Coordinates of C-alpha atoms and ligand atoms in Angstrom, one line a residue:
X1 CA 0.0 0.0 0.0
X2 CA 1.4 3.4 -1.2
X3 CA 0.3 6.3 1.4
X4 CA -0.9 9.1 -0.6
X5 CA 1.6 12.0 0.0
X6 CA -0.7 15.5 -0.1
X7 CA 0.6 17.9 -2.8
X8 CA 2.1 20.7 -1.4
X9 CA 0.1 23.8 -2.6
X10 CA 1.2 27.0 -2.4
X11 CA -1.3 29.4 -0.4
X12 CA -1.9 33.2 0.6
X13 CA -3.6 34.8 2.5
X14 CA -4.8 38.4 1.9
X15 CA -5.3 39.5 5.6
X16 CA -3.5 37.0 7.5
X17 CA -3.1 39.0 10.9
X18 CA -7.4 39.1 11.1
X19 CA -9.5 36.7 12.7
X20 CA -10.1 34.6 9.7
X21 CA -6.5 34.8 8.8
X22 CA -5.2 33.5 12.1
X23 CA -8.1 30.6 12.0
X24 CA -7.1 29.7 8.7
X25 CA -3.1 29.0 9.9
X26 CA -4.5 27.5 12.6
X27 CA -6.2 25.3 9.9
X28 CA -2.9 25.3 7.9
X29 CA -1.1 23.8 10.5
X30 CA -3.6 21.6 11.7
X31 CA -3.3 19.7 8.1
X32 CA 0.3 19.6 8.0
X33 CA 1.6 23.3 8.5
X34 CA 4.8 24.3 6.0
X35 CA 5.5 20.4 5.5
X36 CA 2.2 20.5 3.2
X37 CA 1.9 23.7 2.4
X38 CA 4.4 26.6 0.9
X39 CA 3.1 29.6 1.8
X40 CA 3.3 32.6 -0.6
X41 CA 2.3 36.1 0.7
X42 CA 0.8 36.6 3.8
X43 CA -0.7 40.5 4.3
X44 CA -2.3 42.4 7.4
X45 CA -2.6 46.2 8.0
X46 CA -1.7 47.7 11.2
X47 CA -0.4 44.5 13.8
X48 CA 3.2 44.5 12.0
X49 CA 4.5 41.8 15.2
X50 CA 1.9 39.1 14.4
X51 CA 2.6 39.8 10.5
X52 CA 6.1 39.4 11.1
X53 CA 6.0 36.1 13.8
X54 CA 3.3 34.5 10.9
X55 CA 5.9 35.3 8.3
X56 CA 9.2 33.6 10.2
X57 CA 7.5 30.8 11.3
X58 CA 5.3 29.7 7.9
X59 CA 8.0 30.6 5.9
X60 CA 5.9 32.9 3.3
X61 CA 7.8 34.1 0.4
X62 CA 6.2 37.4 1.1
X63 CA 4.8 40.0 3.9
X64 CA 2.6 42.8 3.0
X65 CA 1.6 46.1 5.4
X66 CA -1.3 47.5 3.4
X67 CA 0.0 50.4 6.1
X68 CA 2.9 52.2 3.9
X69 CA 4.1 54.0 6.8
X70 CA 4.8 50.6 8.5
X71 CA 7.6 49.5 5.4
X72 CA 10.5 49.8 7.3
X73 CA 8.8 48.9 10.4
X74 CA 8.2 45.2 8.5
X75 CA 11.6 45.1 7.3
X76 CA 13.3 45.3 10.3
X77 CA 10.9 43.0 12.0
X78 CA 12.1 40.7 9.3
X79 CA 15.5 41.2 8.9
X80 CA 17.6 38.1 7.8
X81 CA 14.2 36.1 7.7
X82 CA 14.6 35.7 4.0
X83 CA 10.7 36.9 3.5
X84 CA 10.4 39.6 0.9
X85 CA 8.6 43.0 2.0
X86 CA 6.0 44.9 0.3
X87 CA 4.0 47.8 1.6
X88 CA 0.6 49.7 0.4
X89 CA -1.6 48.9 -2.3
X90 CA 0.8 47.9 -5.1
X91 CA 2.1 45.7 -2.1
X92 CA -0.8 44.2 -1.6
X93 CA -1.2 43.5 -5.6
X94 CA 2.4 41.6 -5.6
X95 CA 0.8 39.6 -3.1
X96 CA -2.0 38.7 -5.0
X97 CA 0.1 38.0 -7.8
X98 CA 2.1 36.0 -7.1
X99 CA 1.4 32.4 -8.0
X100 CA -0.2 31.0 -4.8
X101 CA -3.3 28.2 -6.2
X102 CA -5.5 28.8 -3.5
X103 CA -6.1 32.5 -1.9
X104 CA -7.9 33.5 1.1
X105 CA -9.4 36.4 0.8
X106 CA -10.0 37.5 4.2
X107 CA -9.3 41.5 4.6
X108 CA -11.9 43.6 5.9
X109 CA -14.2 45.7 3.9
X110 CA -14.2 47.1 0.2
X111 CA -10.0 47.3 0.2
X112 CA -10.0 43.6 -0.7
X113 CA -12.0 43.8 -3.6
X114 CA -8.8 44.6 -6.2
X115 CA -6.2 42.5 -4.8
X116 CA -8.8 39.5 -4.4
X117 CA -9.9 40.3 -8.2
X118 CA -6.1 40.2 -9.5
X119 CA -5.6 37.0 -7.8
X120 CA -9.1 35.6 -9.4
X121 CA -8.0 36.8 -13.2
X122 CA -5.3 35.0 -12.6
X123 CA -6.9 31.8 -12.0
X124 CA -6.1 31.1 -8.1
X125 CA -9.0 29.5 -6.2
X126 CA -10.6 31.8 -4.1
X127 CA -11.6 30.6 -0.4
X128 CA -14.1 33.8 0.0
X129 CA -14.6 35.6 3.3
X130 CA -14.7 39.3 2.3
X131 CA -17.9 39.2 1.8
X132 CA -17.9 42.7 0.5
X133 CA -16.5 41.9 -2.9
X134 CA -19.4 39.8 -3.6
X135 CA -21.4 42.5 -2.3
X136 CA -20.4 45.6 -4.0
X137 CA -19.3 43.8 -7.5
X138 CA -21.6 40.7 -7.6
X139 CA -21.9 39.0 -10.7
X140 CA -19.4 41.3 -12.0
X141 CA -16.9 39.4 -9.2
X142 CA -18.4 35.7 -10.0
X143 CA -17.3 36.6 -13.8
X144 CA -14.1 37.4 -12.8
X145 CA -13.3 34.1 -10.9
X146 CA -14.9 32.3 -13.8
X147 CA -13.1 33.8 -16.8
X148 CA -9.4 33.5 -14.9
X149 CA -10.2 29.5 -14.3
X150 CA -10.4 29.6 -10.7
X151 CA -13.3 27.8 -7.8
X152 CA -15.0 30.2 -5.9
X153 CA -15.6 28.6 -2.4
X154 CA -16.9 30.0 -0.1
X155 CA -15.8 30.4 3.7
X156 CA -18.9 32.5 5.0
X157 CA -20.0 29.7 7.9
X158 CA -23.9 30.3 6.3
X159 CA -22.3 30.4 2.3
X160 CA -20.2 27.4 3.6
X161 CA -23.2 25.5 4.5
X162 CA -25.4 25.9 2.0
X163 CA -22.2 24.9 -0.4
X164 CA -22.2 21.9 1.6
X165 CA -25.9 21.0 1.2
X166 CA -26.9 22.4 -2.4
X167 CA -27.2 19.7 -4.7
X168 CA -26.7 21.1 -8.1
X169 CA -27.5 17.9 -9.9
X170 CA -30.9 18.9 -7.9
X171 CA -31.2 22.8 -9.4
X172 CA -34.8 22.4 -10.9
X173 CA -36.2 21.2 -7.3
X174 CA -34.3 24.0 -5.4
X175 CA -36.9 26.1 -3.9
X176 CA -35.4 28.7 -1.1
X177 CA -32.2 29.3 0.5
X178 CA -32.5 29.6 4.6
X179 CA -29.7 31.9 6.3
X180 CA -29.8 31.9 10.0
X181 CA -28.8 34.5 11.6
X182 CA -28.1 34.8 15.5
X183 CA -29.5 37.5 16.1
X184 CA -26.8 39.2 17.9
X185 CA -26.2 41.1 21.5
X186 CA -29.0 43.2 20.9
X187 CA -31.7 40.1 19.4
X188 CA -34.1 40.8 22.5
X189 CA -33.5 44.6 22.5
X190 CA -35.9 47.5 21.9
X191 CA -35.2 50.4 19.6
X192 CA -34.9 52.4 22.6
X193 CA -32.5 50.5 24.3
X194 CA -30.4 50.3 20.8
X195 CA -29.9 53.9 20.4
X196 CA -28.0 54.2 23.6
X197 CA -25.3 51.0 23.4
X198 CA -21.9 51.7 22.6
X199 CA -19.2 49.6 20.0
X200 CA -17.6 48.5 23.2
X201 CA -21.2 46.5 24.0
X202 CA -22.0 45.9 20.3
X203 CA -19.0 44.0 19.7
X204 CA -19.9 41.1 22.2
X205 CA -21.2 38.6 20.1
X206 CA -22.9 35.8 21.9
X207 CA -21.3 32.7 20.0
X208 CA -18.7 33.5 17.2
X209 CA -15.5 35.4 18.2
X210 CA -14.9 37.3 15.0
X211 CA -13.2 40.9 13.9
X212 CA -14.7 44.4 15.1
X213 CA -16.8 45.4 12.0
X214 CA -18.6 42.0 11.4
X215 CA -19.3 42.1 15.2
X216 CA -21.2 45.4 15.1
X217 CA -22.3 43.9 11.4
X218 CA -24.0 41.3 13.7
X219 CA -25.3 43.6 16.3
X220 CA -27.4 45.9 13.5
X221 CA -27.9 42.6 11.4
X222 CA -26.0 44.2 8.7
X223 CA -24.2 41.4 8.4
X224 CA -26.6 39.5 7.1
X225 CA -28.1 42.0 4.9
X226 CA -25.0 41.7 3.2
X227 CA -25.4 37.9 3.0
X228 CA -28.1 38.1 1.6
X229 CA -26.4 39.9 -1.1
X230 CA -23.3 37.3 -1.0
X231 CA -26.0 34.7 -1.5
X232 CA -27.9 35.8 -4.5
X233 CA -24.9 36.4 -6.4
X234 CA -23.1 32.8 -5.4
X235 CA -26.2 30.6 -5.4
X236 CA -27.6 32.4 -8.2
X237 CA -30.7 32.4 -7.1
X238 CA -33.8 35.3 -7.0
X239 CA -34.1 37.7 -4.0
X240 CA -37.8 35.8 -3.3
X241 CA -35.8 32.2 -2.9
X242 CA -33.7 33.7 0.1
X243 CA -34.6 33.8 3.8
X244 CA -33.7 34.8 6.7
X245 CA -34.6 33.1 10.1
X246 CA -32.9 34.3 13.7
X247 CA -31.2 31.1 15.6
X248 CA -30.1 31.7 18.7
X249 CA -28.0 28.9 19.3
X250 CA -25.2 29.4 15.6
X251 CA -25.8 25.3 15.0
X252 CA -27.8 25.0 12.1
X253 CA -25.2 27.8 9.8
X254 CA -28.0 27.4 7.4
X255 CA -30.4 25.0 5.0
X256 CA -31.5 24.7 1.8
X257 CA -34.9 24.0 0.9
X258 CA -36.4 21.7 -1.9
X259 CA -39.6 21.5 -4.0
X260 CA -40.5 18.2 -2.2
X261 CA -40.5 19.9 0.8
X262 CA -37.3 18.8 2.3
X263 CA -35.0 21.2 4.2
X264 CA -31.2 19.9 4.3
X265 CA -29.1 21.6 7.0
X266 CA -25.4 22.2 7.7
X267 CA -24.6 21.9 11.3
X268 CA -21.7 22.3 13.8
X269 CA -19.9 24.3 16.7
X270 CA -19.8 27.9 15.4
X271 CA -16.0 28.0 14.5
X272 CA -15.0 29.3 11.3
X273 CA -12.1 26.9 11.0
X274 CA -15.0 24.1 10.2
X275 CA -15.5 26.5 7.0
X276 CA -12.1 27.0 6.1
X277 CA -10.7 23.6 6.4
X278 CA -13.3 22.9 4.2
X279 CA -12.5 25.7 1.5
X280 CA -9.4 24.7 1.4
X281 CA -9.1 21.0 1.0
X282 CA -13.1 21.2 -0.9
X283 CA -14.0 18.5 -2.5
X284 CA -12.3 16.6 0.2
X285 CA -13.3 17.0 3.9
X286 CA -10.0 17.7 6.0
X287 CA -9.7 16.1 9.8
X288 CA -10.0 19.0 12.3
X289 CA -9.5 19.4 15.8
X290 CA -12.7 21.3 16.6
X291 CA -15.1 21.0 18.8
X292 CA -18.3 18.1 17.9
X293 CA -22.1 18.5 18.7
X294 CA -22.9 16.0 21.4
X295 CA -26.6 16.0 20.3
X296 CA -27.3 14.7 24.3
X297 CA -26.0 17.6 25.8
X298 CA -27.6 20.4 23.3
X299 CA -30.6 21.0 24.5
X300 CA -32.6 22.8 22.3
X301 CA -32.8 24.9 19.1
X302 CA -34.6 28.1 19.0
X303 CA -35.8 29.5 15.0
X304 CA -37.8 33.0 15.5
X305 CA -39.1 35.5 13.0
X306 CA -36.1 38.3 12.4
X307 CA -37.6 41.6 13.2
X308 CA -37.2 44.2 10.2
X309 CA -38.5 46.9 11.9
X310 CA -36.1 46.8 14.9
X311 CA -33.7 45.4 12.1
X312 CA -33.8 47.3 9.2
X313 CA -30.8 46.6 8.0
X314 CA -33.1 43.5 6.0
X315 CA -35.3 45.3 4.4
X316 CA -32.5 47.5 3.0
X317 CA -30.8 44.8 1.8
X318 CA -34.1 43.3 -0.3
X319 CA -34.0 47.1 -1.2
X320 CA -31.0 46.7 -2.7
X321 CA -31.4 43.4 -4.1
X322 CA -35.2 44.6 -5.8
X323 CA -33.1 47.6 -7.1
X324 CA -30.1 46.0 -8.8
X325 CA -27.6 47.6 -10.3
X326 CA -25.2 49.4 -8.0
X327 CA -27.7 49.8 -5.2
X328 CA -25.8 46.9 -3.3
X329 CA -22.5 48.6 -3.7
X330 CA -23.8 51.7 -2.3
X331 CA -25.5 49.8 0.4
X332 CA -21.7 48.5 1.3
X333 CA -20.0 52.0 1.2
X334 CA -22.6 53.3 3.0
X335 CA -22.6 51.1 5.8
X336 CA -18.6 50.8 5.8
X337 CA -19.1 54.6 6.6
X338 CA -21.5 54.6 8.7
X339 CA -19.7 51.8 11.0
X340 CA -16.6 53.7 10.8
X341 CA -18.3 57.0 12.3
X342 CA -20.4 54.7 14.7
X343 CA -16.9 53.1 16.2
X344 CA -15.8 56.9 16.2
X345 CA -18.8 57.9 18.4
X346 CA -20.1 60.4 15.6
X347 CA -23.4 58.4 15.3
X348 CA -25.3 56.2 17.3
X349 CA -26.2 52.3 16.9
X350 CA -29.6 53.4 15.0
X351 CA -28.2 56.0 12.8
X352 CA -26.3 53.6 11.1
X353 CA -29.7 52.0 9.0
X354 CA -30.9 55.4 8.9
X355 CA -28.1 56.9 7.0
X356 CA -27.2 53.9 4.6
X357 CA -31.0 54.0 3.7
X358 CA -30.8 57.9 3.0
X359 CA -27.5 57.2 0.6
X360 CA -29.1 54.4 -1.4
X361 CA -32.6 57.1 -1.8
X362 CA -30.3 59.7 -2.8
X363 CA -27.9 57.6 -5.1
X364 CA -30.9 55.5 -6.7
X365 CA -30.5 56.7 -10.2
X366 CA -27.1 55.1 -10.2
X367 CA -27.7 53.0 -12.8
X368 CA -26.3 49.4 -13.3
X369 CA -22.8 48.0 -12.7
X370 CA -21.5 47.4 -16.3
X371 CA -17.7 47.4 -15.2
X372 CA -15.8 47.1 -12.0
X373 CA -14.3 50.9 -12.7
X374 CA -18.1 51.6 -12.4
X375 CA -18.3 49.9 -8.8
X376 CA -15.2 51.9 -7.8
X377 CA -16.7 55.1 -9.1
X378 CA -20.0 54.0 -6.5
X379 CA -18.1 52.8 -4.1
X380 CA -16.3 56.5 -3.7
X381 CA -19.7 58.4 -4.6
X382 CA -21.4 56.5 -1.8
X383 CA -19.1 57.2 0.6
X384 CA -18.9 60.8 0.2
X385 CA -22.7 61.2 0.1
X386 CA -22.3 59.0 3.9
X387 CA -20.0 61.6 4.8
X388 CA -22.0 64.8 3.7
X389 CA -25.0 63.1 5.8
X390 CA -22.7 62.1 8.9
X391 CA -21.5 65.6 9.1
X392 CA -24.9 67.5 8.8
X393 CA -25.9 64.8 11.6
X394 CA -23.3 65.8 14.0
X395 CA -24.1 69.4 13.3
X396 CA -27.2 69.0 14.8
X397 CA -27.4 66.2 17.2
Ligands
LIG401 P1 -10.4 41.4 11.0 O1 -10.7 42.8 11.2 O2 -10.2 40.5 12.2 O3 -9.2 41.2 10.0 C1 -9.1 42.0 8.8 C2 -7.8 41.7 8.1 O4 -7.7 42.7 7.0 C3 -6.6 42.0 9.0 O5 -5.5 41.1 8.5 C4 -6.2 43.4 8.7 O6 -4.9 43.7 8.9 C5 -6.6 43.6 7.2 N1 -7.0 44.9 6.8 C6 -7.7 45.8 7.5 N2 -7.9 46.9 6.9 C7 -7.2 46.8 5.7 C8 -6.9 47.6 4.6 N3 -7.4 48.8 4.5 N4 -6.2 47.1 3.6 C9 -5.7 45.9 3.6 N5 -5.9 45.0 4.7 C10 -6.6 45.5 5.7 O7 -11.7 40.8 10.1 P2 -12.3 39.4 10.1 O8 -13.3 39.2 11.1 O9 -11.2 38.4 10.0 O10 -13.1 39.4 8.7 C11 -12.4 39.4 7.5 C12 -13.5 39.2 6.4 O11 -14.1 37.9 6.6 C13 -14.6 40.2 6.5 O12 -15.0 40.5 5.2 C14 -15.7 39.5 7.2 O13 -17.0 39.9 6.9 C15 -15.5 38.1 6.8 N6 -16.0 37.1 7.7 C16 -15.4 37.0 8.9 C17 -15.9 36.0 9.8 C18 -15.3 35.8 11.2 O14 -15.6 34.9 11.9 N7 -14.4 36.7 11.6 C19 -16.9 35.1 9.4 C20 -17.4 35.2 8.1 C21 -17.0 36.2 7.3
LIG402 MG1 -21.6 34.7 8.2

């Protein structure tokens, strides 16, 4: 009997110092650490120590500080390590360039939509995370991985399991798509008690431990507002086939409904590395040291009606999706402003919703996204309009 040797692949990892960049080393070791795996560029932004300790120990070929003031910084941290530096935005473009077969893309926000496109034309795999590329560029983005000849796989835990459950030899009898959704710190809150918490509290997610923005994300539900979005684009399905039901509990990360009435589910301990492991070994399940269900101790699962009113961040997103076009890359910039100013204590919890709603009203005639120059161009007009409304809002309040 011959073992089967795994193929050493070479991986990056476009945010490598975040949450999901340190769960997917954690993964990356797990299955065999720099033995298995060369590691190509690995990026972060401001925590230069972990960038440089994950760069010495993997071995990458590369270390990128999105942070240009931080260059030399890097480079001393590395010194003699034999890891190449790069800095700022063409930085993190060499990173995506180089010729890594599977890429995470896990930096925050809108600033990982170009690097994780030049790694996609290309032809890398791309293990998605940033969410926000899906959002802003959509199908624009799914054409992109498509025409450089690389998978799309996602590592959202709810896009993971649906991934895991959808059938595609079963496309005519798929009926709906369920996302659940935790519901957040603020789940039993009123609107009144909303408007008064602070990032500090908002950040507290009940089960997942997860970076700053996708916490708050979690606390307005904007989070899922931009799954949604994430969902129609990589299920390809219609806005009316997509739900949303509030679960407590993160067990079931979501189910996908048939025509004969059956409902298959995806379930496990809410930790991203269950997601990951499987983006990166996909079609093949990897064996992780993560927590199991024990189905004796669990004792129950709660499924309620999400709340729209308390929540609007839902029924902008089926704004968004009803609108097309670039509505949902407004929505994005809007709410990546918005959560910036509500972290900076300009705006409260509530007048996050109310101020992405106002910038997708005023920017509705923007027409549809024919090129990603166009989503850029959206992207920037969106979040100056957030700012012009931010700033009349501090003026008065
Ligand atoms: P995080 O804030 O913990 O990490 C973000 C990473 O991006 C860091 O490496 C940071 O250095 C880098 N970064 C920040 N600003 C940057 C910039 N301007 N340019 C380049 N790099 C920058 O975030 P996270 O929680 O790991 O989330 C990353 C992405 O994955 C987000 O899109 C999030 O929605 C998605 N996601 C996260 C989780 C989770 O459990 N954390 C789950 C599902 C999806
Ligand atoms: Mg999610």
């Amino acid at each position: 009997m011959t073992l089967e040797k795994p193929q050493p692949r070479r991986l990056t990892i476009l945010g490598s110092t975040g949450s999901i960049g340190v769960n997917t080393l954690d993964v990356v070791n797990q299955l065999g650490g720099r033995e298995a795996f060369e590691i190509g560029a690995l990026t972060g932004n401001g925590n230069i120590e972990l960038l440089a300790e994950q760069a010495r120990t993997m071995g990458a070929k590369l270390a990128v500080t999105a942070d240009e003031s931080q260059y030399m910084t890097l480079k001393d941290a590395l010194a003699g390590s034999g890891v190449d530096v790069a800095a700022g935005r063409s930085g993190l473009e060499e990173a995506a360039s180089l010729d890594a077969d599977w890429v995470m893309a896990a930096i925050v926000g809108t600033a990982g939509l170009g690097p994780t496109l030049t790694a996609a034309a290309r032809g890398a795999d791309i293990a998605l995370a940033n969410k926000e590329c899906l959002v802003s560029a959509g199908q624009l983005f799914v054409e992109a991985v498509k025409a450089g000849g690389g998978r799309l796989i996602p590592v959202d835990s709810e896009h993971s399991a649906i991934f895991q459950c959808l059938d595609n030899s079963q496309r005519p009898a798929l009926e709906r798509i369920i996302l659940t959704a935790s519901g957040g710190p603020f789940r039993t809150f009123t609107r009144e008690q909303m408007a008064g918490v602070t990032a500090a509290t908002a950040r507290t997610h009940p089960n997942w431990s997860m970076g700053l923005k996708i916490s708050i994300g979690s606390a307005s539900m904007f989070n899922k507002a931009l799954e949604m979005v994430e969902a129609k684009h990589l299920f390809e399905v219609a806005p009316e086939q997509i739900e949303v039901v509030v679960h407590p509990q993160s067990i079931v990360h979501s189910m996908v409904g048939y025509s004969d009435g059956s409902v298959i589910a995806q379930l496990g301990a809410p930790d991203m590395r269950t997601a990951i492991g499987y983006a990166l070994t996909y079609p093949k399940r990897p064996a992780l040291n993560v927590d199991r269900l024990d189905f004796n101790k669990l004792s129950r699962l709660d499924f309620e009606a999400p709340d729209e009113t308390r929540f609007p961040a839902l029924r902008l997103a089926r704004t968004a999706l009803t609108r097309g076009g670039l509505q949902a890359a407004i929505m994005n910039a809007a709410e990546e402003t918005a959560f910036n100013a509500f972290i900076e204590e300009r705006i409260g919890f509530l007048d996050m919703a109310d101020i992405v709603e106002k910038v997708m009203d005023r920017l509705i005639d923007c027409g549809a996204a024919g090129t990603i120059a166009e989503v850029f161009t959206a992207d920037a007009e969106a979040r100056q309009v957030a700012g012009e409304i931010i700033a009349a809002h501090e003026k008065t309040a």
